[in-house]
Amino acid sequence: MEKFTVHTGRAVPLRRSNVDTDQIIPAVYLKRVTRTGFEDALFQTWRANEPDFVLNQERFRGATVLVAGPDFGTGSSREHAVWALKDYGFKVVISPRFADIFRGNSLKAGLLTVMLAEKIVQRLLDDIEADPGTEVTIDLTERQVRWPGEVHGFELDDYTRWRLLEGLDDIGLTLRDTGSIDRFEDGRKSWLPRLATR
Amino acid sequence: MGRTLAEKLWEGHLVRSAAGEPDLLYIDMHLIHEVTSPQAFEGLRLAGRGVRRPDLTLATEDHNVPTTDIFAPIADPVSRIQVETLRSNCAEFGITLYPMGDAEQGIVHVIGPQLGITQPGMTIVCGDSHTSTHGAFGALAFGIGTSQVEHVMATQTLPMDRPKTMAVTVNGELAPGVTPKDVILAVIAKTGTGGGQGYMVEYRGEAFEAMSMEGRMTVCNMSIEWGARAGMIAPDQTTFDYLKGRPHAPVGAEWDAAVEYWTTLRTDSDATFDAEVVLDAAEVSPFVTWGTNPGQGAPLSSRVPDPSEFAVESDRVAAEKALAYMGLQAGTPLRDITVDTVFVGSCTNGRIEDLRATAAVLKGHKVAAGVRMLVVPGSMRVKAQAESEGLDAIFIEAGAEWRQAGCSMCLGMNPDQLASGERSASTSNRNFEGRQGKGGRTHLVSPLVAAATAITGHLASPAEL
C-alpha cells in the first residue's frame, strides 16, 4: 500500500447525502475477476444518465479529492466501492459522516476518509464550486485539511494514522512479524493434512 | 477455570495476542473456489506477494458450475471466466485444484470432510459463509471476505477479534422421521436470524451425540443462518470412525497420537459459556420455512402464521412482507402449500446419507405430475457412491433429474434456477427473496420432507404417504 503523508489536489463537490455503495458501484460490476480497472464503474448510473453530474463536468476533471454530503458509503459492504474510488483517481473522500463498514474498508485499503463538521464541508463545497481550481491539502501528519483561507483539524485514531503513514495494509502488518508465524509452524502437529503443490 | 471447546481451539492457534490489537490466528486449511478468490489472487500479484502455504490451500469449482454437460464449455461467459481464472491462478501459485469432471470435484464443504482434510482441532476458513460446516468435526471453521482470503493466502494467518461462546443444548432423543435439518431449523426459528451474532456456538447434548457426522455437518452448516460466527460439535468415536481410512487421515502411530489429542477437545466440566440455548428433542418435529429468512419456520403440522400475532413490531412487518412475497395467506395449513420444484442437494443436504434418505422415500413412487425434481450430489464421490448403490436408478425411475455435482439451485448462480413465481421445497440453507432465481419462492425442508413433497406435490412428510 502506498504511504499517505500529505496530499494536495483539486476537489469535486458531490452535493448528495446517503450516497450508498450501490450508487458508488452497481452490483453488476461485482462479477468481475479483477481488483483494478473499476474506474468506469464508479457512479456509473449517475454518469450515464445525468449529463450535468459533477464527474461529467470538464472543470472538475483530474480532481483527486471527493467532497460529499453526510452518510457516504451506506448499504452493502462490497469492497469494490473503495476500489472504484481509488481506480478513478481519488486519494481522499471528505464528508460529515461515513457508514462504518465503508470507512473501515477505505482505511484498510489506503483511501483516506476524512470527517469534518457539516458547516465546514458546506464552505468547502461552496469554495470549490466557485473556483474549481481550488487546491485542497489533506495533511495526515498534522491531521489537518487546508485550503485558501481555511485550516481545520480532523480526528483519526493513532493506530490507523500510523498504518497509513507507513503504508501498511493488514497483510503488510502481519508480514512484519513472520518470525512468529515461522515459530508457530514449527510446533504444528505432524499429522495435519497437506496437499500436493505443483 | 475450565475452558470451552471453542476457547481451546482459539488458544491453540494463537500466533500473537496483545492488548488493543486483534488476535492473530493460524489457519490450518484454506479452501477456495471460483467466486470469492479472483480479487484475492489479483491483490497478491499487485503487491508482488505469493501464497505462503499452497500445501494448506485447496481449490474446487462449485458455485457456478453447470450440473449438465460438464465437459462442454460453460455457456454463461461470466461463470466461464471465473472458472478459467481460478484454473490459471491455481496453476500460477501451485495450488491443488479439483476442476469440473474430476473425481474429487464437488462443493467445497462436501469434499473437505470426505477427503479427511477436515479434522478435529483444526482452523479452517473459506470465502463462503457455510464454512461452519467443518465445525462438525470439532474444528474452528468460519467464512471470510475476499480481503481476508488474500490475507490468509499471503500469511496463513488472520487477525480476528475473539467472539464470545454459546452452548446450544438439545437433550433427549429425536422421534423417528425427525432429522438434523429439522433440529437446526427449529433452533433458528427459536433464536431468530441474529441470535448467534458475535458467538462461536457449540452444539451439545444427546440429540447431537446420537447424530451421524453427516447430520452434524447439516447442523453446523446452518450456524451462519442465525448469525453465529462458527458452530461446532466435540469430536467423539463417531468422528474418529468417520475419519479413519480417509485419504488425508493420519495412519499408524500418528493416528493413535491424533486420537489421543482429539479426545482432549471437549468443553471442560467447569467451563462456562457466555450464553446458552436449551431445546428438548421431543419438541422437534418435521420443520419447514414459510417466509423469506431461515428463522421464519414452523412445524410442518402447523399453519402459516398470522403476522398480527407477532409481539415484536419488526417481526410483524417482516412476516407481512414475507407472506406477500411468498404469495401465502395466514392460516393456510403448511401441508396445503403446493410446489412446482423440489431441490435435493447443497452443502447442507447433498451428502450420501441425504441421498439415501431421499431415495428410501421415493422408491416405488413417482414424482407428482407438474413437479420438477432435481437431485444434485454434493460431490463427484457422492455421485459415484450413489450410483454404486443404485440410488440414481430410483431417482430416475421416480421421474427426478439426476445431475452432476455443484452448488446448483441452492443459489442459482448456474442455470439451475426457479422462474419468477415458481415455488420450491429445497434442502438448501437460504430462503431469501430471489435466492433461487428472481421472484422464486423457497421453502427450506429436510431430504425426507423434500421426497414426500415431490410425491404428493404439496409440503408433506413421509408419514403421510
Coordinates of C-alpha atoms in Angstrom, one line a residue, chain A residues 1 29-38 79-80 83 105 108 159 167-185 188-198, chain B residues 12-16 24 26 28-29 38-39 42 46 49 52-58 78 81-82 85 90 94-97 117 119 122 146-147 150-151 154-155 157 248 250 254 257-258 261-262:
Chain A
M1 CA 0.0 0.0 0.0
Y29 CA -19.8 -4.9 -11.7
L30 CA -19.2 -7.3 -8.8
K31 CA -19.0 -10.3 -11.2
R32 CA -15.6 -9.1 -12.5
V33 CA -12.5 -11.1 -11.5
T34 CA -10.0 -8.2 -11.3
R35 CA -9.0 -5.9 -8.5
T36 CA -8.3 -2.9 -10.6
G37 CA -10.0 -1.2 -13.5
F38 CA -13.2 -0.3 -11.8
E79 CA -15.1 -3.7 -1.0
H80 CA -15.4 -2.8 -4.7
W83 CA -11.5 0.1 -5.3
N105 CA -12.8 -0.8 4.2
K108 CA -7.7 -0.6 5.3
Y159 CA -3.1 3.3 15.1
G167 CA 1.7 2.5 4.0
L168 CA 0.9 -0.8 5.8
D169 CA -2.1 -2.8 4.9
D170 CA -3.2 -5.6 7.2
I171 CA -1.1 -8.1 5.2
G172 CA 1.9 -5.8 5.3
L173 CA 1.5 -5.5 9.1
T174 CA 1.3 -9.3 9.6
L175 CA 4.3 -9.8 7.3
R176 CA 6.4 -7.6 9.6
D177 CA 6.3 -10.4 12.1
T178 CA 6.8 -13.6 10.0
G179 CA 9.1 -14.8 12.8
S180 CA 6.1 -15.5 15.0
I181 CA 4.4 -17.4 12.1
D182 CA 7.5 -19.4 11.5
R183 CA 7.8 -20.4 15.2
F184 CA 4.1 -21.3 15.3
E185 CA 4.5 -23.5 12.2
R188 CA 2.2 -27.8 14.4
K189 CA 1.1 -31.4 14.8
S190 CA 2.8 -33.6 12.3
W191 CA -0.3 -35.4 11.1
L192 CA -2.2 -32.3 9.9
P193 CA -3.2 -32.6 6.3
R194 CA -1.1 -31.2 3.5
L195 CA -1.8 -31.1 -0.2
A196 CA 0.5 -31.7 -3.1
T197 CA 1.8 -28.5 -4.6
R198 CA 2.6 -28.0 -8.2
Chain B
G12 CA -4.4 -23.5 20.2
H13 CA -4.0 -21.3 17.1
L14 CA -2.7 -18.0 18.6
V15 CA 0.3 -16.8 16.7
R16 CA 0.2 -13.5 18.6
L24 CA -3.5 -13.3 15.1
Y26 CA -3.0 -19.6 12.4
D28 CA -4.6 -24.9 9.2
M29 CA -6.6 -25.2 5.9
P38 CA -10.1 -13.9 -8.1
Q39 CA -9.6 -10.5 -6.5
E42 CA -5.1 -10.2 -8.1
L46 CA -0.4 -6.3 -7.5
R49 CA 3.3 -11.4 -2.9
R52 CA 2.7 -18.7 1.8
R53 CA 1.4 -22.3 2.1
P54 CA -0.1 -23.7 -1.2
D55 CA 0.1 -27.1 0.6
L56 CA -2.5 -25.8 3.1
T57 CA -4.8 -24.5 0.3
L58 CA -7.3 -26.5 -1.7
V78 CA -19.2 -14.7 -16.6
I81 CA -14.3 -16.5 -16.9
Q82 CA -14.5 -17.1 -13.1
T85 CA -9.4 -17.5 -13.8
C90 CA -4.1 -22.2 -9.1
G94 CA 0.9 -24.1 -7.2
I95 CA -2.4 -24.8 -5.6
T96 CA -4.2 -28.2 -5.9
L97 CA -7.5 -27.7 -7.8
I117 CA -8.8 -33.0 5.2
Q119 CA -10.1 -33.0 11.1
M122 CA -8.1 -27.5 13.0
T146 CA -12.1 -11.5 -0.1
S147 CA -9.6 -9.2 1.6
E150 CA -5.9 -12.6 0.4
H151 CA -4.6 -12.2 3.9
A154 CA -0.2 -14.3 1.9
T155 CA 0.4 -15.1 5.6
T157 CA -3.0 -16.3 9.4
H248 CA -5.8 -37.5 4.3
P250 CA -3.4 -39.9 9.8
E254 CA 0.2 -40.8 14.1
A257 CA -1.5 -39.8 18.7
A258 CA -4.1 -37.8 16.9
Y261 CA -5.2 -35.3 21.2
W262 CA -8.6 -35.2 19.7

